[in-house]
Structure formats: C-alpha cells, structure tokens
Amino acid sequence: MKTALLLEKLEGQLATLRQRCAPVAQFATL
C-alpha cells in the first residue's frame, strides 16, 4: 500500500527531527 510507505517515510522524518531538536529543546528548557 502506498499509504503505508508514506507513513513509514513520515515516521522516519519525525524521528530525525526529534533527534535534531532534542538538544535544542533540552537547552531551551534549562
């Protein structure tokens, strides 16, 4: 299904964004 592939891509992008934003978020919360 194309929808499943799209969901997998979105999940992958969200994971990378979380990894990138994690240090910034921690610094902002300090």
PDB file of N, CA and C in Angstrom:
ATOM      1  N   MET A   1       0.838  -1.207   0.000  1.00  0.00           N
ATOM      2  CA  MET A   1       0.000   0.000   0.000  1.00  0.00           C
ATOM      3  C   MET A   1       0.875   1.259   0.000  1.00  0.00           C
ATOM      4  N   LYS A   2       0.495   2.227  -0.809  1.00  0.00           N
ATOM      5  CA  LYS A   2       1.267   3.470  -0.853  1.00  0.00           C
ATOM      6  C   LYS A   2       1.135   4.235   0.457  1.00  0.00           C
ATOM      7  N   THR A   3      -0.034   4.144   1.074  1.00  0.00           N
ATOM      8  CA  THR A   3      -0.240   4.886   2.324  1.00  0.00           C
ATOM      9  C   THR A   3       0.727   4.399   3.396  1.00  0.00           C
ATOM     10  N   ALA A   4       0.962   3.092   3.450  1.00  0.00           N
ATOM     11  CA  ALA A   4       1.871   2.538   4.456  1.00  0.00           C
ATOM     12  C   ALA A   4       3.284   3.078   4.223  1.00  0.00           C
ATOM     13  N   LEU A   5       3.692   3.131   2.960  1.00  0.00           N
ATOM     14  CA  LEU A   5       5.032   3.642   2.659  1.00  0.00           C
ATOM     15  C   LEU A   5       5.144   5.107   3.056  1.00  0.00           C
ATOM     16  N   LEU A   6       4.099   5.868   2.782  1.00  0.00           N
ATOM     17  CA  LEU A   6       4.122   7.291   3.150  1.00  0.00           C
ATOM     18  C   LEU A   6       4.216   7.442   4.659  1.00  0.00           C
ATOM     19  N   LEU A   7       3.477   6.605   5.384  1.00  0.00           N
ATOM     20  CA  LEU A   7       3.516   6.683   6.849  1.00  0.00           C
ATOM     21  C   LEU A   7       4.914   6.351   7.351  1.00  0.00           C
ATOM     22  N   GLU A   8       5.540   5.356   6.734  1.00  0.00           N
ATOM     23  CA  GLU A   8       6.893   4.983   7.160  1.00  0.00           C
ATOM     24  C   GLU A   8       7.859   6.139   6.914  1.00  0.00           C
ATOM     25  N   LYS A   9       7.705   6.810   5.774  1.00  0.00           N
ATOM     26  CA  LYS A   9       8.583   7.949   5.477  1.00  0.00           C
ATOM     27  C   LYS A   9       8.366   9.063   6.489  1.00  0.00           C
ATOM     28  N   LEU A  10       7.102   9.336   6.800  1.00  0.00           N
ATOM     29  CA  LEU A  10       6.798  10.403   7.763  1.00  0.00           C
ATOM     30  C   LEU A  10       7.373  10.057   9.132  1.00  0.00           C
ATOM     31  N   GLU A  11       7.239   8.798   9.524  1.00  0.00           N
ATOM     32  CA  GLU A  11       7.768   8.393  10.833  1.00  0.00           C
ATOM     33  C   GLU A  11       9.277   8.557  10.863  1.00  0.00           C
ATOM     34  N   GLY A  12       9.936   8.204   9.771  1.00  0.00           N
ATOM     35  CA  GLY A  12      11.388   8.349   9.700  1.00  0.00           C
ATOM     36  C   GLY A  12      11.794   9.808   9.803  1.00  0.00           C
ATOM     37  N   GLN A  13      11.065  10.685   9.104  1.00  0.00           N
ATOM     38  CA  GLN A  13      11.373  12.114   9.159  1.00  0.00           C
ATOM     39  C   GLN A  13      11.140  12.655  10.556  1.00  0.00           C
ATOM     40  N   LEU A  14      10.066  12.206  11.206  1.00  0.00           N
ATOM     41  CA  LEU A  14       9.780  12.665  12.569  1.00  0.00           C
ATOM     42  C   LEU A  14      10.894  12.227  13.511  1.00  0.00           C
ATOM     43  N   ALA A  15      11.392  11.011  13.324  1.00  0.00           N
ATOM     44  CA  ALA A  15      12.459  10.504  14.192  1.00  0.00           C
ATOM     45  C   ALA A  15      13.711  11.366  14.034  1.00  0.00           C
ATOM     46  N   THR A  16      14.059  11.690  12.792  1.00  0.00           N
ATOM     47  CA  THR A  16      15.259  12.501  12.570  1.00  0.00           C
ATOM     48  C   THR A  16      15.072  13.905  13.136  1.00  0.00           C
ATOM     49  N   LEU A  17      13.863  14.457  12.970  1.00  0.00           N
ATOM     50  CA  LEU A  17      13.598  15.798  13.503  1.00  0.00           C
ATOM     51  C   LEU A  17      13.700  15.788  15.024  1.00  0.00           C
ATOM     52  N   ARG A  18      13.199  14.731  15.645  1.00  0.00           N
ATOM     53  CA  ARG A  18      13.272  14.649  17.113  1.00  0.00           C
ATOM     54  C   ARG A  18      14.722  14.579  17.558  1.00  0.00           C
ATOM     55  N   GLN A  19      15.539  13.811  16.834  1.00  0.00           N
ATOM     56  CA  GLN A  19      16.947  13.687  17.210  1.00  0.00           C
ATOM     57  C   GLN A  19      17.654  15.031  17.057  1.00  0.00           C
ATOM     58  N   ARG A  20      17.288  15.787  16.016  1.00  0.00           N
ATOM     59  CA  ARG A  20      17.932  17.087  15.794  1.00  0.00           C
ATOM     60  C   ARG A  20      17.471  18.110  16.814  1.00  0.00           C
ATOM     61  N   CYS A  21      16.171  18.068  17.138  1.00  0.00           N
ATOM     62  CA  CYS A  21      15.603  19.088  18.027  1.00  0.00           C
ATOM     63  C   CYS A  21      15.801  18.746  19.501  1.00  0.00           C
ATOM     64  N   ALA A  22      16.144  17.506  19.799  1.00  0.00           N
ATOM     65  CA  ALA A  22      16.278  17.086  21.199  1.00  0.00           C
ATOM     66  C   ALA A  22      17.265  17.978  21.958  1.00  0.00           C
ATOM     67  N   PRO A  23      18.496  18.165  21.486  1.00  0.00           N
ATOM     68  CA  PRO A  23      19.460  19.003  22.220  1.00  0.00           C
ATOM     69  C   PRO A  23      18.978  20.443  22.345  1.00  0.00           C
ATOM     70  N   VAL A  24      18.358  20.967  21.307  1.00  0.00           N
ATOM     71  CA  VAL A  24      17.866  22.349  21.341  1.00  0.00           C
ATOM     72  C   VAL A  24      16.752  22.476  22.368  1.00  0.00           C
ATOM     73  N   ALA A  25      15.863  21.488  22.406  1.00  0.00           N
ATOM     74  CA  ALA A  25      14.754  21.523  23.362  1.00  0.00           C
ATOM     75  C   ALA A  25      15.298  21.445  24.788  1.00  0.00           C
ATOM     76  N   GLN A  26      16.283  20.591  25.012  1.00  0.00           N
ATOM     77  CA  GLN A  26      16.862  20.465  26.354  1.00  0.00           C
ATOM     78  C   GLN A  26      17.521  21.783  26.763  1.00  0.00           C
ATOM     79  N   PHE A  27      18.198  22.435  25.827  1.00  0.00           N
ATOM     80  CA  PHE A  27      18.858  23.701  26.130  1.00  0.00           C
ATOM     81  C   PHE A  27      17.821  24.783  26.412  1.00  0.00           C
ATOM     82  N   ALA A  28      16.703  24.739  25.703  1.00  0.00           N
ATOM     83  CA  ALA A  28      15.668  25.760  25.879  1.00  0.00           C
ATOM     84  C   ALA A  28      14.957  25.582  27.216  1.00  0.00           C
ATOM     85  N   THR A  29      14.829  24.333  27.666  1.00  0.00           N
ATOM     86  CA  THR A  29      14.103  24.088  28.912  1.00  0.00           C
ATOM     87  C   THR A  29      14.968  24.422  30.123  1.00  0.00           C
ATOM     88  N   LEU A  30      16.288  24.492  29.931  1.00  0.00           N
ATOM     89  CA  LEU A  30      17.154  24.786  31.078  1.00  0.00           C
ATOM     90  C   LEU A  30      16.940  26.214  31.573  1.00  0.00           C
TER      91      LEU A  30
END
